[in-house]
Amino acid sequence: MRLDALAGNAALKQQLSAQEKGRGLSHAYLISGPAGSGKRTLARLLCAAMVCTGEGERPCGACPACKKVLSGIHPDVIQVGEDGKDISVGQAREARSDAYIRPNEGARKVYVFHNAQDMTAAAQNALLKLLEEGPAYAAFLLLAENPGSVLTTIRSRCEGAALTPVTAAEAEYELARRFPHLPREQRHAAAKRCGGLLGRAVAELEGQETGEQLQVEASQFLDLITQKNELEFAAWCVCLEKWERGDLVLLLEHLQALLRDALALQRGLSPTAASPGELPVLQGAAALPPQKLLALAELIRKLRNDAAFHVNTGQLCGALAAGVYGGNL
Ligand SMILES: [Zn+2]
């Protein structure tokens, strides 16, 4: 099996590969390990291997089925409880009736149950029936931080796949592959801090990247407003439309904080939210008339609130462009 996307865990990867070559993959796995140990990565690889239509070693990563699994859109791979909420007995029953509907595209249908350790006993019992009596084409992957909190009856019907922390060298190697543009020291520090739980280091570096980009964009916003560069501001708003809503919300919140800082500066107070790199644009913004700053702050506050009501990013960016240069400010 091609499992190199999962860092470390050499023994487990060898065991799964041998199994796939021999009697074939099992119909149920209990994938366990602490948060950040790679449970989702392994689940994704197993799902892809089960529905892969490529030749040779699986998952090939290149066939349409693999590509759909890797981008999370394969209709025969069903995620249950991915939103982090506890899986209810209703959801377990729903999966049970859905399992009897034949696969849409492939030969198999794979169900991934997240946070299996938090399922109620009733939900686990509903799941147990599915594991025992489910159709032959159905496969089940249960993800749990602590396999001990999953009912013994369920555990006994699943193959165990226990993930272990990776070494600092393995973590660093993987981080270099995913974040080649970041400085080596930054990756090294994140690899050391994560204690072998690679997912934590990835989340940390992604968070830092987002934070840095937010600061760059927020500075750009204040700069364009201060310079009254209407054309460039419109172009900047168009670029923002491609952002994910969550990131856009973070940007609006950071802008709210910066505008508060600019108003504080006008009153001779010290800024609290701006990073040292943002101080020059903040001083530029503080030179704007107070009414304009207040109107801007109100506009950003309103857009931040609208963002909570499923307004799409295109509408938010359009409203931002119209709000700033629509004659109200
Ligand atoms: Zn494939």
mmCIF file of C-alpha atoms and ligand atoms in Angstrom, residues 52-54 59-63 66, ligand 1:
data_model
loop_
_atom_site.group_PDB
_atom_site.id
_atom_site.type_symbol
_atom_site.label_atom_id
_atom_site.label_comp_id
_atom_site.label_asym_id
_atom_site.label_seq_id
_atom_site.Cartn_x
_atom_site.Cartn_y
_atom_site.Cartn_z
ATOM 1 C CA CYS A 52 -9.138 3.302 -5.823
ATOM 2 C CA THR A 53 -9.645 2.262 -9.453
ATOM 3 C CA GLY A 54 -5.985 2.671 -10.479
ATOM 4 C CA PRO A 59 -4.127 4.166 -3.216
ATOM 5 C CA CYS A 60 -2.654 5.367 -6.517
ATOM 6 C CA GLY A 61 -3.549 8.981 -5.651
ATOM 7 C CA ALA A 62 -4.145 9.763 -9.321
ATOM 8 C CA CYS A 63 -7.354 7.987 -10.404
ATOM 9 C CA CYS A 66 -8.568 8.693 -5.252
HETATM 10 ZN ZN ZN B 1 -6.513 5.500 -7.181
#
